[in-house]
């Protein structure tokens, strides 16, 4: 799952749809929907990222839990730590219309992009060095085989 314009459009379309939305989800439904394990869900719960209610031994996840899970998985897929994701998600509860959450998220996204740019440059440099070394070794082998 990636952060993309279509992901945010999809969430907005769901919010505006007149079709009644499901309010509660079982662990099995979320496991199937997001292709993760139940152990992963329990781990996110232990870390305070999700807060399902309990009905006996069953965990019941709310739409909020589902949305948080989706954001956790997106954040994880682009390299954010769970602590970073939790910090951004917890800002939602400030009651300022998400302004703080959006500003912090934007700042974190820009920082992550800068980090990825540095890694890309380092990787490009390493690739060039290794390609050059490979070419030198090929040349030596070719001269030895003549």
mmCIF file of N, CA and C in Angstrom:
data_model
loop_
_atom_site.group_PDB
_atom_site.id
_atom_site.type_symbol
_atom_site.label_atom_id
_atom_site.label_comp_id
_atom_site.label_asym_id
_atom_site.label_seq_id
_atom_site.Cartn_x
_atom_site.Cartn_y
_atom_site.Cartn_z
ATOM 1 N N UNK A 1 0.855 -1.168 0.000
ATOM 2 C CA UNK A 1 0.000 0.000 0.000
ATOM 3 C C UNK A 1 0.904 1.235 0.000
ATOM 4 N N UNK A 2 0.566 2.221 -0.826
ATOM 5 C CA UNK A 2 1.391 3.410 -0.899
ATOM 6 C C UNK A 2 0.579 4.647 -0.602
ATOM 7 N N UNK A 3 1.298 5.698 -0.172
ATOM 8 C CA UNK A 3 0.645 6.993 -0.003
ATOM 9 C C UNK A 3 0.435 7.556 -1.394
ATOM 10 N N UNK A 4 -0.760 7.854 -1.755
ATOM 11 C CA UNK A 4 -1.002 8.397 -3.080
ATOM 12 C C UNK A 4 -2.259 9.231 -3.088
ATOM 13 N N UNK A 5 -2.377 10.021 -4.109
ATOM 14 C CA UNK A 5 -3.572 10.852 -4.279
ATOM 15 C C UNK A 5 -4.820 9.975 -4.324
ATOM 16 N N UNK A 6 -4.707 8.833 -4.996
ATOM 17 C CA UNK A 6 -5.889 7.977 -5.121
ATOM 18 C C UNK A 6 -6.318 7.410 -3.777
ATOM 19 N N UNK A 7 -5.372 7.142 -2.892
ATOM 20 C CA UNK A 7 -5.721 6.639 -1.569
ATOM 21 C C UNK A 7 -6.544 7.659 -0.822
ATOM 22 N N UNK A 8 -6.112 8.920 -0.880
ATOM 23 C CA UNK A 8 -6.848 9.958 -0.173
ATOM 24 C C UNK A 8 -8.197 10.223 -0.854
ATOM 25 N N UNK A 9 -8.243 10.136 -2.176
ATOM 26 C CA UNK A 9 -9.511 10.303 -2.886
ATOM 27 C C UNK A 9 -10.478 9.201 -2.502
ATOM 28 N N UNK A 10 -9.952 7.973 -2.390
ATOM 29 C CA UNK A 10 -10.796 6.833 -2.026
ATOM 30 C C UNK A 10 -11.420 7.051 -0.651
ATOM 31 N N UNK A 11 -10.636 7.500 0.317
ATOM 32 C CA UNK A 11 -11.163 7.750 1.657
ATOM 33 C C UNK A 11 -12.220 8.849 1.626
ATOM 34 N N UNK A 12 -11.978 9.902 0.848
ATOM 35 C CA UNK A 12 -12.932 10.999 0.742
ATOM 36 C C UNK A 12 -14.223 10.516 0.085
ATOM 37 N N UNK A 13 -14.110 9.698 -0.943
ATOM 38 C CA UNK A 13 -15.299 9.167 -1.617
ATOM 39 C C UNK A 13 -16.115 8.306 -0.658
ATOM 40 N N UNK A 14 -15.416 7.496 0.168
ATOM 41 C CA UNK A 14 -16.122 6.680 1.155
ATOM 42 C C UNK A 14 -16.889 7.557 2.131
ATOM 43 N N UNK A 15 -16.271 8.646 2.529
ATOM 44 C CA UNK A 15 -16.906 9.532 3.509
ATOM 45 C C UNK A 15 -18.139 10.205 2.933
ATOM 46 N N UNK A 16 -18.143 10.455 1.618
ATOM 47 C CA UNK A 16 -19.255 11.161 1.002
ATOM 48 C C UNK A 16 -20.321 10.229 0.431
ATOM 49 N N UNK A 17 -20.027 8.948 0.390
ATOM 50 C CA UNK A 17 -20.977 8.004 -0.198
ATOM 51 C C UNK A 17 -22.240 7.923 0.644
ATOM 52 N N UNK A 18 -23.359 7.711 -0.038
ATOM 53 C CA UNK A 18 -24.631 7.602 0.679
ATOM 54 C C UNK A 18 -24.890 6.178 1.137
ATOM 55 N N UNK A 19 -24.063 5.256 0.702
ATOM 56 C CA UNK A 19 -24.200 3.870 1.110
ATOM 57 C C UNK A 19 -23.771 3.767 2.569
ATOM 58 N N UNK A 20 -24.553 3.097 3.387
ATOM 59 C CA UNK A 20 -24.161 2.974 4.794
ATOM 60 C C UNK A 20 -22.803 2.274 4.913
ATOM 61 N N UNK A 21 -21.941 2.855 5.710
ATOM 62 C CA UNK A 21 -20.614 2.280 5.894
ATOM 63 C C UNK A 21 -20.624 1.357 7.095
ATOM 64 N N UNK A 22 -19.805 0.366 7.005
ATOM 65 C CA UNK A 22 -19.672 -0.573 8.113
ATOM 66 C C UNK A 22 -18.995 0.149 9.275
ATOM 67 N N UNK A 23 -19.499 -0.050 10.463
ATOM 68 C CA UNK A 23 -18.998 0.643 11.653
ATOM 69 C C UNK A 23 -18.023 -0.204 12.463
ATOM 70 N N UNK A 24 -18.144 -1.526 12.383
ATOM 71 C CA UNK A 24 -17.332 -2.416 13.200
ATOM 72 C C UNK A 24 -16.704 -3.499 12.330
ATOM 73 N N UNK A 25 -15.504 -3.917 12.720
ATOM 74 C CA UNK A 25 -14.756 -4.912 11.962
ATOM 75 C C UNK A 25 -14.159 -5.928 12.920
ATOM 76 N N UNK A 26 -14.132 -7.170 12.484
ATOM 77 C CA UNK A 26 -13.480 -8.208 13.280
ATOM 78 C C UNK A 26 -12.010 -8.267 12.884
ATOM 79 N N UNK A 27 -11.241 -8.943 13.707
ATOM 80 C CA UNK A 27 -9.824 -9.102 13.407
ATOM 81 C C UNK A 27 -9.655 -9.845 12.076
ATOM 82 N N UNK A 28 -10.517 -10.806 11.807
ATOM 83 C CA UNK A 28 -10.425 -11.595 10.572
ATOM 84 C C UNK A 28 -10.706 -10.729 9.342
ATOM 85 N N UNK A 29 -11.653 -9.809 9.452
ATOM 86 C CA UNK A 29 -11.959 -8.926 8.323
ATOM 87 C C UNK A 29 -10.775 -8.016 8.004
ATOM 88 N N UNK A 30 -10.145 -7.468 9.034
ATOM 89 C CA UNK A 30 -9.002 -6.573 8.793
ATOM 90 C C UNK A 30 -7.784 -7.341 8.296
ATOM 91 N N UNK A 31 -7.594 -8.542 8.816
ATOM 92 C CA UNK A 31 -6.493 -9.393 8.352
ATOM 93 C C UNK A 31 -6.633 -9.653 6.855
ATOM 94 N N UNK A 32 -7.843 -9.983 6.432
ATOM 95 C CA UNK A 32 -8.074 -10.252 5.008
ATOM 96 C C UNK A 32 -7.951 -8.987 4.169
ATOM 97 N N UNK A 33 -8.574 -7.914 4.625
ATOM 98 C CA UNK A 33 -8.578 -6.669 3.844
ATOM 99 C C UNK A 33 -7.177 -6.118 3.622
ATOM 100 N N UNK A 34 -6.339 -6.166 4.658
ATOM 101 C CA UNK A 34 -5.029 -5.537 4.565
ATOM 102 C C UNK A 34 -3.889 -6.531 4.352
ATOM 103 N N UNK A 35 -4.219 -7.814 4.227
ATOM 104 C CA UNK A 35 -3.237 -8.862 3.973
ATOM 105 C C UNK A 35 -2.106 -8.822 5.011
ATOM 106 N N UNK A 36 -2.512 -8.837 6.272
ATOM 107 C CA UNK A 36 -1.572 -8.873 7.380
ATOM 108 C C UNK A 36 -1.975 -10.012 8.293
ATOM 109 N N UNK A 37 -1.176 -10.270 9.296
ATOM 110 C CA UNK A 37 -1.502 -11.348 10.230
ATOM 111 C C UNK A 37 -2.236 -10.795 11.449
ATOM 112 N N UNK A 38 -2.932 -11.682 12.137
ATOM 113 C CA UNK A 38 -3.597 -11.264 13.369
ATOM 114 C C UNK A 38 -2.553 -10.867 14.412
ATOM 115 N N UNK A 39 -1.409 -11.479 14.346
ATOM 116 C CA UNK A 39 -0.313 -11.116 15.258
ATOM 117 C C UNK A 39 0.109 -9.660 15.043
ATOM 118 N N UNK A 40 0.135 -9.236 13.781
ATOM 119 C CA UNK A 40 0.472 -7.845 13.464
ATOM 120 C C UNK A 40 -0.547 -6.900 14.085
ATOM 121 N N UNK A 41 -1.822 -7.228 13.945
ATOM 122 C CA UNK A 41 -2.864 -6.393 14.549
ATOM 123 C C UNK A 41 -2.706 -6.316 16.064
ATOM 124 N N UNK A 42 -2.451 -7.443 16.678
ATOM 125 C CA UNK A 42 -2.272 -7.448 18.136
ATOM 126 C C UNK A 42 -1.040 -6.641 18.535
ATOM 127 N N UNK A 43 0.014 -6.713 17.727
ATOM 128 C CA UNK A 43 1.223 -5.932 17.995
ATOM 129 C C UNK A 43 0.922 -4.432 17.935
ATOM 130 N N UNK A 44 0.188 -4.006 16.897
ATOM 131 C CA UNK A 44 -0.174 -2.589 16.789
ATOM 132 C C UNK A 44 -1.064 -2.158 17.964
ATOM 133 N N UNK A 45 -1.886 -3.074 18.418
ATOM 134 C CA UNK A 45 -2.712 -2.787 19.581
ATOM 135 C C UNK A 45 -1.837 -2.606 20.829
ATOM 136 N N UNK A 46 -0.863 -3.504 21.008
ATOM 137 C CA UNK A 46 0.052 -3.406 22.152
ATOM 138 C C UNK A 46 0.827 -2.093 22.129
ATOM 139 N N UNK A 47 1.132 -1.598 20.938
ATOM 140 C CA UNK A 47 1.889 -0.354 20.784
ATOM 141 C C UNK A 47 1.004 0.878 20.917
ATOM 142 N N UNK A 48 -0.299 0.677 21.111
ATOM 143 C CA UNK A 48 -1.212 1.793 21.305
ATOM 144 C C UNK A 48 -1.670 2.458 20.017
ATOM 145 N N UNK A 49 -1.431 1.814 18.890
ATOM 146 C CA UNK A 49 -1.848 2.382 17.601
ATOM 147 C C UNK A 49 -3.313 2.093 17.297
ATOM 148 N N UNK A 50 -3.821 1.003 17.826
ATOM 149 C CA UNK A 50 -5.219 0.606 17.643
ATOM 150 C C UNK A 50 -5.818 0.363 19.017
ATOM 151 N N UNK A 51 -7.111 0.600 19.124
ATOM 152 C CA UNK A 51 -7.765 0.431 20.418
ATOM 153 C C UNK A 51 -9.130 -0.249 20.241
ATOM 154 N N UNK A 52 -9.111 -1.540 19.893
ATOM 155 C CA UNK A 52 -10.392 -2.224 19.697
ATOM 156 C C UNK A 52 -11.114 -2.420 21.016
ATOM 157 N N UNK A 53 -12.430 -2.535 20.911
ATOM 158 C CA UNK A 53 -13.201 -2.893 22.095
ATOM 159 C C UNK A 53 -13.222 -4.414 22.181
ATOM 160 N N UNK A 54 -13.601 -4.913 23.313
ATOM 161 C CA UNK A 54 -13.646 -6.362 23.504
ATOM 162 C C UNK A 54 -15.079 -6.809 23.711
ATOM 163 N N UNK A 55 -15.399 -7.901 23.078
ATOM 164 C CA UNK A 55 -16.684 -8.580 23.316
ATOM 165 C C UNK A 55 -16.313 -10.023 23.649
ATOM 166 N N UNK A 56 -16.210 -10.289 24.940
ATOM 167 C CA UNK A 56 -15.689 -11.584 25.359
ATOM 168 C C UNK A 56 -14.218 -11.657 24.981
ATOM 169 N N UNK A 57 -13.855 -12.675 24.217
ATOM 170 C CA UNK A 57 -12.483 -12.820 23.753
ATOM 171 C C UNK A 57 -12.254 -12.140 22.395
ATOM 172 N N UNK A 58 -13.329 -11.679 21.775
ATOM 173 C CA UNK A 58 -13.227 -11.086 20.444
ATOM 174 C C UNK A 58 -12.828 -9.617 20.519
ATOM 175 N N UNK A 59 -12.012 -9.205 19.558
ATOM 176 C CA UNK A 59 -11.667 -7.802 19.398
ATOM 177 C C UNK A 59 -12.595 -7.232 18.330
ATOM 178 N N UNK A 60 -13.155 -6.069 18.604
ATOM 179 C CA UNK A 60 -14.015 -5.392 17.635
ATOM 180 C C UNK A 60 -13.358 -4.052 17.316
ATOM 181 N N UNK A 61 -13.016 -3.874 16.039
ATOM 182 C CA UNK A 61 -12.325 -2.669 15.592
ATOM 183 C C UNK A 61 -13.329 -1.680 15.004
ATOM 184 N N UNK A 62 -13.150 -0.423 15.307
ATOM 185 C CA UNK A 62 -14.027 0.638 14.798
ATOM 186 C C UNK A 62 -13.514 1.134 13.447
ATOM 187 N N UNK A 63 -14.318 2.001 12.817
ATOM 188 C CA UNK A 63 -13.865 2.642 11.569
ATOM 189 C C UNK A 63 -12.597 3.437 11.838
ATOM 190 N N UNK A 64 -12.527 4.048 13.015
ATOM 191 C CA UNK A 64 -11.327 4.817 13.383
ATOM 192 C C UNK A 64 -10.108 3.897 13.449
ATOM 193 N N UNK A 65 -10.271 2.718 14.056
ATOM 194 C CA UNK A 65 -9.174 1.752 14.108
ATOM 195 C C UNK A 65 -8.757 1.330 12.701
ATOM 196 N N UNK A 66 -9.752 1.093 11.847
ATOM 197 C CA UNK A 66 -9.463 0.687 10.470
ATOM 198 C C UNK A 66 -8.689 1.782 9.748
ATOM 199 N N UNK A 67 -9.128 3.034 9.903
ATOM 200 C CA UNK A 67 -8.438 4.155 9.250
ATOM 201 C C UNK A 67 -7.018 4.293 9.798
ATOM 202 N N UNK A 68 -6.871 4.154 11.105
ATOM 203 C CA UNK A 68 -5.535 4.240 11.711
ATOM 204 C C UNK A 68 -4.651 3.106 11.194
ATOM 205 N N UNK A 69 -5.205 1.906 11.078
ATOM 206 C CA UNK A 69 -4.431 0.776 10.562
ATOM 207 C C UNK A 69 -3.953 1.072 9.147
ATOM 208 N N UNK A 70 -4.837 1.606 8.339
ATOM 209 C CA UNK A 70 -4.463 1.930 6.957
ATOM 210 C C UNK A 70 -3.314 2.938 6.936
ATOM 211 N N UNK A 71 -3.382 3.941 7.785
ATOM 212 C CA UNK A 71 -2.317 4.946 7.837
ATOM 213 C C UNK A 71 -1.023 4.369 8.418
ATOM 214 N N UNK A 72 -1.142 3.485 9.390
ATOM 215 C CA UNK A 72 0.054 2.828 9.939
ATOM 216 C C UNK A 72 0.766 2.048 8.834
ATOM 217 N N UNK A 73 0.009 1.286 8.077
ATOM 218 C CA UNK A 73 0.607 0.469 7.020
ATOM 219 C C UNK A 73 1.196 1.330 5.914
ATOM 220 N N UNK A 74 0.521 2.430 5.576
ATOM 221 C CA UNK A 74 1.079 3.338 4.559
ATOM 222 C C UNK A 74 2.361 3.970 5.067
ATOM 223 N N UNK A 75 2.342 4.446 6.304
ATOM 224 C CA UNK A 75 3.533 5.064 6.866
ATOM 225 C C UNK A 75 4.699 4.099 6.927
ATOM 226 N N UNK A 76 4.410 2.887 7.342
ATOM 227 C CA UNK A 76 5.441 1.851 7.422
ATOM 228 C C UNK A 76 6.010 1.544 6.042
ATOM 229 N N UNK A 77 5.147 1.531 5.035
ATOM 230 C CA UNK A 77 5.597 1.173 3.686
ATOM 231 C C UNK A 77 6.542 2.215 3.084
ATOM 232 N N UNK A 78 6.494 3.447 3.593
ATOM 233 C CA UNK A 78 7.400 4.477 3.066
ATOM 234 C C UNK A 78 8.540 4.781 4.029
ATOM 235 N N UNK A 79 8.671 3.971 5.080
ATOM 236 C CA UNK A 79 9.845 4.065 5.919
ATOM 237 C C UNK A 79 9.702 4.788 7.240
ATOM 238 N N UNK A 80 8.489 5.153 7.627
ATOM 239 C CA UNK A 80 8.311 5.790 8.922
ATOM 240 C C UNK A 80 8.341 4.727 10.013
ATOM 241 N N UNK A 81 8.889 5.089 11.161
ATOM 242 C CA UNK A 81 8.851 4.179 12.308
ATOM 243 C C UNK A 81 7.443 4.184 12.885
ATOM 244 N N UNK A 82 7.145 3.164 13.659
ATOM 245 C CA UNK A 82 5.832 3.122 14.304
ATOM 246 C C UNK A 82 5.665 4.292 15.263
ATOM 247 N N UNK A 83 6.742 4.713 15.894
ATOM 248 C CA UNK A 83 6.676 5.859 16.802
ATOM 249 C C UNK A 83 6.342 7.134 16.030
ATOM 250 N N UNK A 84 6.944 7.317 14.843
ATOM 251 C CA UNK A 84 6.622 8.477 14.002
ATOM 252 C C UNK A 84 5.144 8.461 13.619
ATOM 253 N N UNK A 85 4.670 7.302 13.202
ATOM 254 C CA UNK A 85 3.267 7.170 12.791
ATOM 255 C C UNK A 85 2.345 7.468 13.962
ATOM 256 N N UNK A 86 2.663 6.912 15.130
ATOM 257 C CA UNK A 86 1.830 7.145 16.308
ATOM 258 C C UNK A 86 1.771 8.644 16.630
ATOM 259 N N UNK A 87 2.916 9.296 16.573
ATOM 260 C CA UNK A 87 2.955 10.733 16.873
ATOM 261 C C UNK A 87 2.038 11.505 15.919
ATOM 262 N N UNK A 88 2.104 11.200 14.634
ATOM 263 C CA UNK A 88 1.264 11.900 13.659
ATOM 264 C C UNK A 88 -0.216 11.577 13.873
ATOM 265 N N UNK A 89 -0.530 10.314 14.158
ATOM 266 C CA UNK A 89 -1.923 9.926 14.379
ATOM 267 C C UNK A 89 -2.487 10.549 15.647
ATOM 268 N N UNK A 90 -1.688 10.619 16.686
ATOM 269 C CA UNK A 90 -2.171 11.159 17.952
ATOM 270 C C UNK A 90 -2.487 12.647 17.859
ATOM 271 N N UNK A 91 -1.907 13.332 16.898
ATOM 272 C CA UNK A 91 -2.192 14.752 16.721
ATOM 273 C C UNK A 91 -3.619 14.992 16.231
ATOM 274 N N UNK A 92 -4.250 13.955 15.707
ATOM 275 C CA UNK A 92 -5.627 14.068 15.232
ATOM 276 C C UNK A 92 -6.568 14.444 16.370
ATOM 277 N N UNK A 93 -6.233 14.006 17.568
ATOM 278 C CA UNK A 93 -7.113 14.195 18.720
ATOM 279 C C UNK A 93 -6.999 15.577 19.362
ATOM 280 N N UNK A 94 -6.220 16.469 18.786
ATOM 281 C CA UNK A 94 -6.047 17.794 19.383
ATOM 282 C C UNK A 94 -7.279 18.672 19.249
ATOM 283 N N UNK A 95 -8.161 18.369 18.314
ATOM 284 C CA UNK A 95 -9.386 19.137 18.157
ATOM 285 C C UNK A 95 -9.210 20.445 17.422
ATOM 286 N N UNK A 96 -8.172 20.564 16.616
ATOM 287 C CA UNK A 96 -7.949 21.806 15.864
ATOM 288 C C UNK A 96 -8.252 21.626 14.379
ATOM 289 N N UNK A 97 -9.152 20.704 14.065
ATOM 290 C CA UNK A 97 -9.515 20.469 12.670
ATOM 291 C C UNK A 97 -8.394 19.854 11.868
ATOM 292 N N UNK A 98 -7.516 19.148 12.523
ATOM 293 C CA UNK A 98 -6.389 18.438 11.919
ATOM 294 C C UNK A 98 -5.277 19.364 11.435
ATOM 295 N N UNK A 99 -5.345 20.653 11.726
ATOM 296 C CA UNK A 99 -4.325 21.583 11.233
ATOM 297 C C UNK A 99 -2.936 21.187 11.725
ATOM 298 N N UNK A 100 -2.804 20.910 13.005
ATOM 299 C CA UNK A 100 -1.499 20.519 13.542
ATOM 300 C C UNK A 100 -1.046 19.203 12.935
ATOM 301 N N UNK A 101 -1.966 18.261 12.856
ATOM 302 C CA UNK A 101 -1.626 16.960 12.285
ATOM 303 C C UNK A 101 -1.127 17.116 10.850
ATOM 304 N N UNK A 102 -1.802 17.930 10.067
ATOM 305 C CA UNK A 102 -1.402 18.114 8.671
ATOM 306 C C UNK A 102 -0.047 18.811 8.559
ATOM 307 N N UNK A 103 0.182 19.827 9.405
ATOM 308 C CA UNK A 103 1.479 20.518 9.371
ATOM 309 C C UNK A 103 2.614 19.572 9.759
ATOM 310 N N UNK A 104 2.402 18.808 10.815
ATOM 311 C CA UNK A 104 3.436 17.870 11.254
ATOM 312 C C UNK A 104 3.654 16.796 10.192
ATOM 313 N N UNK A 105 2.577 16.277 9.636
ATOM 314 C CA UNK A 105 2.704 15.256 8.589
ATOM 315 C C UNK A 105 3.475 15.809 7.404
ATOM 316 N N UNK A 106 3.158 17.026 6.975
ATOM 317 C CA UNK A 106 3.879 17.637 5.857
ATOM 318 C C UNK A 106 5.367 17.761 6.165
ATOM 319 N N UNK A 107 5.684 18.215 7.360
ATOM 320 C CA UNK A 107 7.084 18.341 7.752
ATOM 321 C C UNK A 107 7.785 16.985 7.739
ATOM 322 N N UNK A 108 7.121 15.969 8.296
ATOM 323 C CA UNK A 108 7.714 14.619 8.320
ATOM 324 C C UNK A 108 7.874 14.065 6.902
ATOM 325 N N UNK A 109 6.887 14.322 6.031
ATOM 326 C CA UNK A 109 6.982 13.848 4.648
ATOM 327 C C UNK A 109 8.176 14.499 3.961
ATOM 328 N N UNK A 110 8.346 15.804 4.169
ATOM 329 C CA UNK A 110 9.478 16.501 3.547
ATOM 330 C C UNK A 110 10.805 15.967 4.075
ATOM 331 N N UNK A 111 10.879 15.706 5.380
ATOM 332 C CA UNK A 111 12.093 15.133 5.962
ATOM 333 C C UNK A 111 12.374 13.755 5.377
ATOM 334 N N UNK A 112 11.331 12.933 5.253
ATOM 335 C CA UNK A 112 11.508 11.581 4.719
ATOM 336 C C UNK A 112 11.940 11.637 3.254
ATOM 337 N N UNK A 113 11.365 12.567 2.482
ATOM 338 C CA UNK A 113 11.778 12.715 1.081
ATOM 339 C C UNK A 113 13.237 13.132 0.981
ATOM 340 N N UNK A 114 13.677 14.035 1.852
ATOM 341 C CA UNK A 114 15.083 14.459 1.853
ATOM 342 C C UNK A 114 15.989 13.272 2.196
ATOM 343 N N UNK A 115 15.567 12.474 3.170
ATOM 344 C CA UNK A 115 16.329 11.283 3.545
ATOM 345 C C UNK A 115 16.415 10.299 2.376
ATOM 346 N N UNK A 116 15.297 10.087 1.704
ATOM 347 C CA UNK A 116 15.286 9.175 0.557
ATOM 348 C C UNK A 116 16.143 9.715 -0.585
ATOM 349 N N UNK A 117 16.136 11.032 -0.789
ATOM 350 C CA UNK A 117 17.015 11.631 -1.807
ATOM 351 C C UNK A 117 18.482 11.357 -1.484
ATOM 352 N N UNK A 118 18.859 11.516 -0.211
ATOM 353 C CA UNK A 118 20.252 11.224 0.197
ATOM 354 C C UNK A 118 20.576 9.755 -0.048
ATOM 355 N N UNK A 119 19.654 8.883 0.329
ATOM 356 C CA UNK A 119 19.885 7.448 0.125
ATOM 357 C C UNK A 119 19.994 7.117 -1.360
ATOM 358 N N UNK A 120 19.160 7.774 -2.179
ATOM 359 C CA UNK A 120 19.207 7.536 -3.623
ATOM 360 C C UNK A 120 20.561 7.961 -4.185
ATOM 361 N N UNK A 121 21.056 9.126 -3.773
ATOM 362 C CA UNK A 121 22.370 9.582 -4.238
ATOM 363 C C UNK A 121 23.458 8.603 -3.807
ATOM 364 N N UNK A 122 23.400 8.161 -2.545
ATOM 365 C CA UNK A 122 24.385 7.191 -2.055
ATOM 366 C C UNK A 122 24.303 5.886 -2.839
ATOM 367 N N UNK A 123 23.087 5.440 -3.107
ATOM 368 C CA UNK A 123 22.897 4.210 -3.862
ATOM 369 C C UNK A 123 23.387 4.365 -5.297
ATOM 370 N N UNK A 124 23.096 5.498 -5.935
ATOM 371 C CA UNK A 124 23.585 5.758 -7.293
ATOM 372 C C UNK A 124 25.112 5.752 -7.331
ATOM 373 N N UNK A 125 25.731 6.353 -6.312
ATOM 374 C CA UNK A 125 27.189 6.382 -6.238
ATOM 375 C C UNK A 125 27.741 4.967 -6.067
ATOM 376 N N UNK A 126 27.160 4.190 -5.158
ATOM 377 C CA UNK A 126 27.608 2.818 -4.936
ATOM 378 C C UNK A 126 27.420 1.976 -6.196
ATOM 379 N N UNK A 127 26.313 2.200 -6.885
ATOM 380 C CA UNK A 127 26.044 1.455 -8.121
ATOM 381 C C UNK A 127 27.101 1.773 -9.181
ATOM 382 N N UNK A 128 27.414 3.045 -9.314
ATOM 383 C CA UNK A 128 28.430 3.466 -10.296
ATOM 384 C C UNK A 128 29.791 2.867 -9.952
ATOM 385 N N UNK A 129 30.154 2.906 -8.675
ATOM 386 C CA UNK A 129 31.442 2.338 -8.243
ATOM 387 C C UNK A 129 31.500 0.840 -8.515
ATOM 388 N N UNK A 130 30.438 0.133 -8.172
ATOM 389 C CA UNK A 130 30.408 -1.311 -8.379
ATOM 390 C C UNK A 130 30.411 -1.657 -9.865
ATOM 391 N N UNK A 131 29.691 -0.894 -10.667
ATOM 392 C CA UNK A 131 29.687 -1.126 -12.115
ATOM 393 C C UNK A 131 31.078 -0.930 -12.694
ATOM 394 N N UNK A 132 31.763 0.110 -12.235
ATOM 395 C CA UNK A 132 33.133 0.365 -12.701
ATOM 396 C C UNK A 132 34.051 -0.791 -12.295
ATOM 397 N N UNK A 133 33.952 -1.240 -11.033
ATOM 398 C CA UNK A 133 34.784 -2.356 -10.570
ATOM 399 C C UNK A 133 34.494 -3.614 -11.380
ATOM 400 N N UNK A 134 33.224 -3.872 -11.667
ATOM 401 C CA UNK A 134 32.849 -5.031 -12.489
ATOM 402 C C UNK A 134 33.489 -4.952 -13.862
ATOM 403 N N UNK A 135 33.449 -3.762 -14.480
ATOM 404 C CA UNK A 135 34.018 -3.589 -15.808
ATOM 405 C C UNK A 135 35.528 -3.805 -15.800
ATOM 406 N N UNK A 136 36.202 -3.344 -14.752
ATOM 407 C CA UNK A 136 37.647 -3.551 -14.625
ATOM 408 C C UNK A 136 37.954 -5.041 -14.524
ATOM 409 N N UNK A 137 37.184 -5.757 -13.681
ATOM 410 C CA UNK A 137 37.403 -7.196 -13.512
ATOM 411 C C UNK A 137 37.111 -7.928 -14.817
ATOM 412 N N UNK A 138 36.078 -7.557 -15.521
ATOM 413 C CA UNK A 138 35.773 -8.185 -16.826
ATOM 414 C C UNK A 138 36.938 -7.991 -17.803
ATOM 415 N N UNK A 139 37.438 -6.766 -17.806
ATOM 416 C CA UNK A 139 38.569 -6.476 -18.700
ATOM 417 C C UNK A 139 39.786 -7.320 -18.367
ATOM 418 N N UNK A 140 40.097 -7.454 -17.106
ATOM 419 C CA UNK A 140 41.246 -8.280 -16.707
ATOM 420 C C UNK A 140 41.036 -9.737 -17.089
ATOM 421 N N UNK A 141 39.836 -10.238 -16.851
ATOM 422 C CA UNK A 141 39.534 -11.628 -17.209
ATOM 423 C C UNK A 141 39.635 -11.829 -18.715
ATOM 424 N N UNK A 142 39.140 -10.875 -19.478
ATOM 425 C CA UNK A 142 39.196 -10.989 -20.942
ATOM 426 C C UNK A 142 40.650 -11.007 -21.405
ATOM 427 N N UNK A 143 41.516 -10.171 -20.812
ATOM 428 C CA UNK A 143 42.936 -10.142 -21.206
ATOM 429 C C UNK A 143 43.627 -11.437 -20.814
ATOM 430 N N UNK A 144 43.263 -12.014 -19.678
ATOM 431 C CA UNK A 144 43.888 -13.271 -19.241
ATOM 432 C C UNK A 144 43.474 -14.450 -20.132
ATOM 433 N N UNK A 145 42.281 -14.383 -20.682
ATOM 434 C CA UNK A 145 41.784 -15.502 -21.488
ATOM 435 C C UNK A 145 42.280 -15.459 -22.913
ATOM 436 N N UNK A 146 42.952 -14.420 -23.310
ATOM 437 C CA UNK A 146 43.466 -14.317 -24.694
ATOM 438 C C UNK A 146 44.734 -15.083 -24.872
#
